[in-house]
PDB file of C-alpha atoms in Angstrom:
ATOM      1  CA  UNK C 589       0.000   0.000   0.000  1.00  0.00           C
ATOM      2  CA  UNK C 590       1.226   3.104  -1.076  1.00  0.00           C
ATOM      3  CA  UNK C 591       1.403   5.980   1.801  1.00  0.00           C
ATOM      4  CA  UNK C 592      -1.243   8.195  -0.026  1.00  0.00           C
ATOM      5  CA  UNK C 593      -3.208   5.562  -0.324  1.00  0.00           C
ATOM      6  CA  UNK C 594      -2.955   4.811   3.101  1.00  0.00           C
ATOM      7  CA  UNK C 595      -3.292   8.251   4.409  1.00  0.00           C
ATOM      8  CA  UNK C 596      -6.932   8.684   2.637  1.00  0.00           C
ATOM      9  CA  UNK C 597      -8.505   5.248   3.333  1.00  0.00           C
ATOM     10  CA  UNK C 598      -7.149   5.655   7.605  1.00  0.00           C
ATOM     11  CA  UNK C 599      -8.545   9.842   7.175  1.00  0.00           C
ATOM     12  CA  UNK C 600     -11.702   7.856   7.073  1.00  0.00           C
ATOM     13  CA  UNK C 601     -11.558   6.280  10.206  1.00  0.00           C
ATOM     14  CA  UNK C 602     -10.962   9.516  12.570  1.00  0.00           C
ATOM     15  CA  UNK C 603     -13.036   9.166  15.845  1.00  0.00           C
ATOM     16  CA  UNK C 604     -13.556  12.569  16.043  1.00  0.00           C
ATOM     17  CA  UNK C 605     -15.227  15.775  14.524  1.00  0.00           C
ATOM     18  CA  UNK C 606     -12.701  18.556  13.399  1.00  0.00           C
ATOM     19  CA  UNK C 607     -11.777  20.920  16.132  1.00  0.00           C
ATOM     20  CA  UNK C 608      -9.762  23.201  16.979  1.00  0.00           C
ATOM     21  CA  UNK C 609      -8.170  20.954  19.484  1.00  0.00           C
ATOM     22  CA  UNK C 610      -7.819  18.175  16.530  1.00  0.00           C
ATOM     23  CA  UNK C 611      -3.976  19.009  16.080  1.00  0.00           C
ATOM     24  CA  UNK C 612      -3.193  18.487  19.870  1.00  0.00           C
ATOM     25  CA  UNK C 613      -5.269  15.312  20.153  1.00  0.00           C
ATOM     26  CA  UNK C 614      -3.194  14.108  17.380  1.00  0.00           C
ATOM     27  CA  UNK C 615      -0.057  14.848  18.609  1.00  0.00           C
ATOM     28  CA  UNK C 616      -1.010  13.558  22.159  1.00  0.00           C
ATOM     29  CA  UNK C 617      -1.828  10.458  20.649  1.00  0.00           C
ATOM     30  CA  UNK C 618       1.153  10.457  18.218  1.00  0.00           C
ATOM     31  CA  UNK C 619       3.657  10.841  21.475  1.00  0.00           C
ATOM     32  CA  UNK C 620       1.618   8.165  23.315  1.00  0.00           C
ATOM     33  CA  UNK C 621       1.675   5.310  20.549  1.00  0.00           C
ATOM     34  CA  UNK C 622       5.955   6.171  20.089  1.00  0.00           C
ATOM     35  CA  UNK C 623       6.192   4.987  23.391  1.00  0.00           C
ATOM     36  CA  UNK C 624       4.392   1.804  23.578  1.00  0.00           C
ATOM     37  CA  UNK C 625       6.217   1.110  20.319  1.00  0.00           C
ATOM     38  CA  UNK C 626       9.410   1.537  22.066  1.00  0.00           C
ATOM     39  CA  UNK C 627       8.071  -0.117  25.305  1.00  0.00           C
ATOM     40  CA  UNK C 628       7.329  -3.164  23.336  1.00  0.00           C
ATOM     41  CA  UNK C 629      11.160  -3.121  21.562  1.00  0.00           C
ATOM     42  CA  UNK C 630      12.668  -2.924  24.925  1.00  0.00           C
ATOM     43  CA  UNK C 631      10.709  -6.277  25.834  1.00  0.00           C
ATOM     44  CA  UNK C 632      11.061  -7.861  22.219  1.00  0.00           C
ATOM     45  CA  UNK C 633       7.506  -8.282  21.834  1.00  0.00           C
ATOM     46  CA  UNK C 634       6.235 -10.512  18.735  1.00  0.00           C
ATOM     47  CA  UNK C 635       6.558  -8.717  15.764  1.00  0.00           C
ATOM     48  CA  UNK C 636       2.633  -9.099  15.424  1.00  0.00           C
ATOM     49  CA  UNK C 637       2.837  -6.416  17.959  1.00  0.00           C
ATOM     50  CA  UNK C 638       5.143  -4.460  16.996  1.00  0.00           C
ATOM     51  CA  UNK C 639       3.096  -4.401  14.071  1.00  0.00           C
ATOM     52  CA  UNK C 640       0.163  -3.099  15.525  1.00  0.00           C
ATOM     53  CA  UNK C 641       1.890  -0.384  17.080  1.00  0.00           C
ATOM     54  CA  UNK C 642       4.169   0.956  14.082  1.00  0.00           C
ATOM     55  CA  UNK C 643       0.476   0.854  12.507  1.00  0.00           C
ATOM     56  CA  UNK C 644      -0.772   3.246  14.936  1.00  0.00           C
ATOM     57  CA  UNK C 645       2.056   5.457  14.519  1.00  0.00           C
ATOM     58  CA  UNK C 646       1.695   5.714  10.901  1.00  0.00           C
ATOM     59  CA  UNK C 647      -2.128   6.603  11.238  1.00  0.00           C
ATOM     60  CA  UNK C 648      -1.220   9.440  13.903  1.00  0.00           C
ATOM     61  CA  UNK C 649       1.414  10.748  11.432  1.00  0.00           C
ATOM     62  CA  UNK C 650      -1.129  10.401   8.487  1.00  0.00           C
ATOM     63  CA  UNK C 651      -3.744  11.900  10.486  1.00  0.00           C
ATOM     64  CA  UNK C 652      -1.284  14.906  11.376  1.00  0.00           C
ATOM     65  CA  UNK C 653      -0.208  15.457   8.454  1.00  0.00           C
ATOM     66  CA  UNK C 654      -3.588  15.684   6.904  1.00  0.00           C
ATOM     67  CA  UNK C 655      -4.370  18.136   9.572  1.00  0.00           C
ATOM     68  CA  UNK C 656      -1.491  20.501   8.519  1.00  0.00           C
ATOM     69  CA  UNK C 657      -2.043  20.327   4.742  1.00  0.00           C
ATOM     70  CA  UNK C 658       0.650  17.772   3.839  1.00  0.00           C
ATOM     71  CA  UNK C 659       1.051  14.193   1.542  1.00  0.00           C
ATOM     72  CA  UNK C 660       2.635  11.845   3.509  1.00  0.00           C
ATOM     73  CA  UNK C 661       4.820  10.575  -0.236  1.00  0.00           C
ATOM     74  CA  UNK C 662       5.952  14.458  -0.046  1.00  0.00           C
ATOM     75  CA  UNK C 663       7.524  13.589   3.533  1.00  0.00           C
ATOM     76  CA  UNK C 664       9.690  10.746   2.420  1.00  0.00           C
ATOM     77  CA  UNK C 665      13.179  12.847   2.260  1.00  0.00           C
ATOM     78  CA  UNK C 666      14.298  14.284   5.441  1.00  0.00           C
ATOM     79  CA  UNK C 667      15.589  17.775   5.811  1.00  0.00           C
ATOM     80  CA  UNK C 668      16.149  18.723   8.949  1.00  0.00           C
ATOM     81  CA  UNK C 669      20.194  18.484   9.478  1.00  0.00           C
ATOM     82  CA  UNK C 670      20.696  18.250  12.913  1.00  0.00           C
ATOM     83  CA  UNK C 671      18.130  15.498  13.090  1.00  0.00           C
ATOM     84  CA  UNK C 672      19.795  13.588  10.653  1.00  0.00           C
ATOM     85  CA  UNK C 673      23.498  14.633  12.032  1.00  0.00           C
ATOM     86  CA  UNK C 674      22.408  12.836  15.193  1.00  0.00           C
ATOM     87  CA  UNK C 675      21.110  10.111  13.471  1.00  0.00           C
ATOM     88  CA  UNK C 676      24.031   9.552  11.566  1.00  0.00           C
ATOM     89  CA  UNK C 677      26.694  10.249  14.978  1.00  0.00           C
ATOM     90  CA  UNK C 678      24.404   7.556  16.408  1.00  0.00           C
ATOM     91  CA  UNK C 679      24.598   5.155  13.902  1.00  0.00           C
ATOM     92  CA  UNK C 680      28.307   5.728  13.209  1.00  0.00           C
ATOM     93  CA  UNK C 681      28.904   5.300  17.130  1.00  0.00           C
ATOM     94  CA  UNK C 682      27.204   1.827  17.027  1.00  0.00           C
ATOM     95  CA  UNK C 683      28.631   0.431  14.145  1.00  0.00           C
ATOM     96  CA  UNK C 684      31.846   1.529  15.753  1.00  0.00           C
ATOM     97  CA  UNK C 685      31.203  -0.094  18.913  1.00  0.00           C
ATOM     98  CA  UNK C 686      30.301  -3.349  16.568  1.00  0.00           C
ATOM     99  CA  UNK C 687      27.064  -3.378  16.656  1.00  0.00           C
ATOM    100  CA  UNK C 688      24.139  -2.421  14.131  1.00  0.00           C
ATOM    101  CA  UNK C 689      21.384  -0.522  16.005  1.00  0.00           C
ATOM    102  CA  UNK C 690      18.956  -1.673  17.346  1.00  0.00           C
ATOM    103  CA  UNK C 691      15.143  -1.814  17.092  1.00  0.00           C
ATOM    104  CA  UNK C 692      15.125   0.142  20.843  1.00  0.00           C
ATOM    105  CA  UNK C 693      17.551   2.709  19.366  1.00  0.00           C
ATOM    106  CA  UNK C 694      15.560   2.947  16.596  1.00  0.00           C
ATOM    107  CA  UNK C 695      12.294   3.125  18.780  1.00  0.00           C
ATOM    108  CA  UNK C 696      14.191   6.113  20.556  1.00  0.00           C
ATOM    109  CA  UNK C 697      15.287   8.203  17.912  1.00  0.00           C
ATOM    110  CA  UNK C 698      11.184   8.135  16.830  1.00  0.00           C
ATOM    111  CA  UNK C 699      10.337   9.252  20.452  1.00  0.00           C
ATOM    112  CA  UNK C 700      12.641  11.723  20.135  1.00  0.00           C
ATOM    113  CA  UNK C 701      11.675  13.262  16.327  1.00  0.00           C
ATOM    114  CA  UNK C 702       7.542  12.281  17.939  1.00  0.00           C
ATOM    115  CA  UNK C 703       8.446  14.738  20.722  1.00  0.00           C
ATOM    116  CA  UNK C 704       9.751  17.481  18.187  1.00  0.00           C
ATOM    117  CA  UNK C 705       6.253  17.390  16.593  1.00  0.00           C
ATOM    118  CA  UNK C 706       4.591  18.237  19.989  1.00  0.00           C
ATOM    119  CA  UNK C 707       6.956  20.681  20.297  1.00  0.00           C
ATOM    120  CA  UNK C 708       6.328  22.459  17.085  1.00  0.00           C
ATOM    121  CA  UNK C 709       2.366  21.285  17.930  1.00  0.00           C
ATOM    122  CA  UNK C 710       3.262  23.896  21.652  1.00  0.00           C
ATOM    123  CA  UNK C 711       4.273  26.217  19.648  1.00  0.00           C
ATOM    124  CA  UNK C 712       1.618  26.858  17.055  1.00  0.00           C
ATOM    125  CA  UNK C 713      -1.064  26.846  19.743  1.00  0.00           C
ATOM    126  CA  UNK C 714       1.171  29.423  22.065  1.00  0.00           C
ATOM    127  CA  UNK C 715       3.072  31.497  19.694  1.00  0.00           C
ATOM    128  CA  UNK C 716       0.597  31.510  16.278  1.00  0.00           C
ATOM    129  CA  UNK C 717      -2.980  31.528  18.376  1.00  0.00           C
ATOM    130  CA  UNK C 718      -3.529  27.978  16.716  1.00  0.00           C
ATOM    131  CA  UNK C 719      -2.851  29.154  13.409  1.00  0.00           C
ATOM    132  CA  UNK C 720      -1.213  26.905  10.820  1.00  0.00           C
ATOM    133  CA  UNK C 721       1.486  29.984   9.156  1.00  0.00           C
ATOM    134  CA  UNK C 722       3.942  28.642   6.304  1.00  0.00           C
ATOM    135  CA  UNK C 723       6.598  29.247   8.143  1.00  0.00           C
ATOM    136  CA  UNK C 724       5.105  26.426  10.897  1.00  0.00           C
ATOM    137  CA  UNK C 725       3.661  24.336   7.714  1.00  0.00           C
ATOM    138  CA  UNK C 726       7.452  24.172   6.507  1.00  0.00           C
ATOM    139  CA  UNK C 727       8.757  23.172  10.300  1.00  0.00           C
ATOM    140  CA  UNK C 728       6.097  20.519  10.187  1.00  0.00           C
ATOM    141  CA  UNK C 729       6.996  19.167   7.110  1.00  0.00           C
ATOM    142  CA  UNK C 730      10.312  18.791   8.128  1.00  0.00           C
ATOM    143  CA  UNK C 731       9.798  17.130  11.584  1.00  0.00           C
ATOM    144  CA  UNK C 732       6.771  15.131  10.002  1.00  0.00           C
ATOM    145  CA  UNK C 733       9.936  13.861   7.235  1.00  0.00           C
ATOM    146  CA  UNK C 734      12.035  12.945  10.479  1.00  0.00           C
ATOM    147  CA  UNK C 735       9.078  10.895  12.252  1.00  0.00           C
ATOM    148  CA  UNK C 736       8.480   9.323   8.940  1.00  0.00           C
ATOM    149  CA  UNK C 737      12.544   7.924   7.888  1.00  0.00           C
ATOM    150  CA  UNK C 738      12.498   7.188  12.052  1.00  0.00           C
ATOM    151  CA  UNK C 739       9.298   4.628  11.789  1.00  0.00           C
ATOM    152  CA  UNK C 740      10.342   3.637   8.543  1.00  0.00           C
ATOM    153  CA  UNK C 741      13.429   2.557   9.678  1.00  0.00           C
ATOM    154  CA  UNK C 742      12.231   0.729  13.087  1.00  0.00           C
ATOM    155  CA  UNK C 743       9.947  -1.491  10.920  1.00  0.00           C
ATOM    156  CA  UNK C 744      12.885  -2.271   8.718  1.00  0.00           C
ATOM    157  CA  UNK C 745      14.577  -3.532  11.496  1.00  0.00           C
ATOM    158  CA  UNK C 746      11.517  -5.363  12.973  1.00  0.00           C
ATOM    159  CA  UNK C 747      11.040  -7.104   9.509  1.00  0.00           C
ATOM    160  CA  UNK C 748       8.168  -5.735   8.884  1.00  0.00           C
ATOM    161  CA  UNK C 749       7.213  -4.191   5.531  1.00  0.00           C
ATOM    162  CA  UNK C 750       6.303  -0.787   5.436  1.00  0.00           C
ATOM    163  CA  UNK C 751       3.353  -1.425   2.555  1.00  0.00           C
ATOM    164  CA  UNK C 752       2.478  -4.463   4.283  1.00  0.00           C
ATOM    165  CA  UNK C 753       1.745  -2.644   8.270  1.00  0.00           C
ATOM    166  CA  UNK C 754      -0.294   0.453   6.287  1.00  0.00           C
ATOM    167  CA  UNK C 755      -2.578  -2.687   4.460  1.00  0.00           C
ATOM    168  CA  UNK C 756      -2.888  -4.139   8.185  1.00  0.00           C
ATOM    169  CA  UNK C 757      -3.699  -1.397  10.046  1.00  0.00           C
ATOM    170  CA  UNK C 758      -6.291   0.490   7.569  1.00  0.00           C
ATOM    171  CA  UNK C 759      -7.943  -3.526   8.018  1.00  0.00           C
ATOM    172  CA  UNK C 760      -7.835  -3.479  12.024  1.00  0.00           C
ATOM    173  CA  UNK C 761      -9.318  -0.044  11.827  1.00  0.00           C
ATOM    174  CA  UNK C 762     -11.855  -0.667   9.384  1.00  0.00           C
ATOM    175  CA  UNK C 763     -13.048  -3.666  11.591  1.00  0.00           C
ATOM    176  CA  UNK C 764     -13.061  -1.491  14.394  1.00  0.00           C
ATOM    177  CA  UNK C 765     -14.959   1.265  12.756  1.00  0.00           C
ATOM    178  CA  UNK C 766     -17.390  -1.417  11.504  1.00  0.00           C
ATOM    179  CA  UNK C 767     -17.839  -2.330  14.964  1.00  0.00           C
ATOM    180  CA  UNK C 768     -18.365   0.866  16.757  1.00  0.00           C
ATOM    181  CA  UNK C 769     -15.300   0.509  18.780  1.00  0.00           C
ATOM    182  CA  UNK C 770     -13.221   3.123  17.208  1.00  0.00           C
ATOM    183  CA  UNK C 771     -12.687   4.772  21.460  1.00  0.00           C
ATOM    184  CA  UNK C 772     -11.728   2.752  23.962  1.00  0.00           C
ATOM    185  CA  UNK C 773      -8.226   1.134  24.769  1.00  0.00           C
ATOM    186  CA  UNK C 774      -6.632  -1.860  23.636  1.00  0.00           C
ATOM    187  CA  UNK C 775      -6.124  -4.198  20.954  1.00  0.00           C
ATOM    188  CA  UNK C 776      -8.565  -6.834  21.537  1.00  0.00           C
ATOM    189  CA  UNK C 777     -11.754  -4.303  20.696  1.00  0.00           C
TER     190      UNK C 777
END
């Protein structure tokens, strides 16, 4: 599945009207599904669940990125430098040390670019009134690109395929919505 594709069919399972605090839910629930990803790396869960949760990261980043006017295809290079400088002094450290990283380093650095989104998310809200200005679309397209290479790469190193988690979750979510049990918590809904 194509992440377009996959960023229309999951717009249509959003639990909640537009609002003005649409943005900020997102972004709460884009920080909160980051860390049970990582929570689950640190205990090597299944890869069925890791899954499930890279799935719910991509539908808070599609849902975000909807929100602020973007395609998620258009997010696929990164360009903010000093997240990518850390990336790479990261990477270079642990290959240097003699070992690849790992799927909980991996995790991190996606809780780390997640929280940069909430940050920029603060920001609007504080410094713009809550309004989306180019300058803050531009900042969120290039934090949204970071989140984006971050999950991409922690379901590379799970073994999952990207295409392949989209196709899954738009189906768990479209059982869900078929359901009426969009809200709630869990994965057994």
């Amino acid at each position: 599945m194509e992440l377009n594709e996959y960023q229309k069919a999951s717009r249509k399972t959003l639990p909640y009207l537009a609002t003005d605090s649409g943005l900020a839910y997102l972004t709460l629930g884009l920080a909160g599904e980051a860390g049970e990803l990582l929570e689950k790396a640190f205990h090597h869960a299944p890869v069925e669940d890791l899954m499930g949760e890279l799935g719910d990261v991509l539908w808070c980043l599609a849902q975000i990125a909807t929100e602020v006017g973007l395609e998620l295809e258009s997010l696929k290079a990164p360009t903010d430098r000093s997240v990518k400088r850390a990336a790479a002094r990261n990477a270079v450290e642990s290959i240097s040390k003699g070992h690849s990283q790992s799927l909980a380093d991996l995790c991190s650095l996606l809780v780390v670019n997640v929280a940069a989104v909430s940050e920029c998310t603060k920001k609007m809200l504080r410094d713009d009134q809550g309004v989306l200005t180019p300058e803050r679309q531009e900042k969120f397209s290039q934090l949204l690109s970071d989140v984006l290479l971050s999950w991409h790469l922690a379901a590379q190193r799970a073994g999952i395929e990207p295409g392949v988690c989209a196709a899954a979750n738009c189906e768990k979510l479209a059982s869900r919505q078929q359901r009426g049990v969009l809200g709630g918590s869990g994965d057994n809904r």
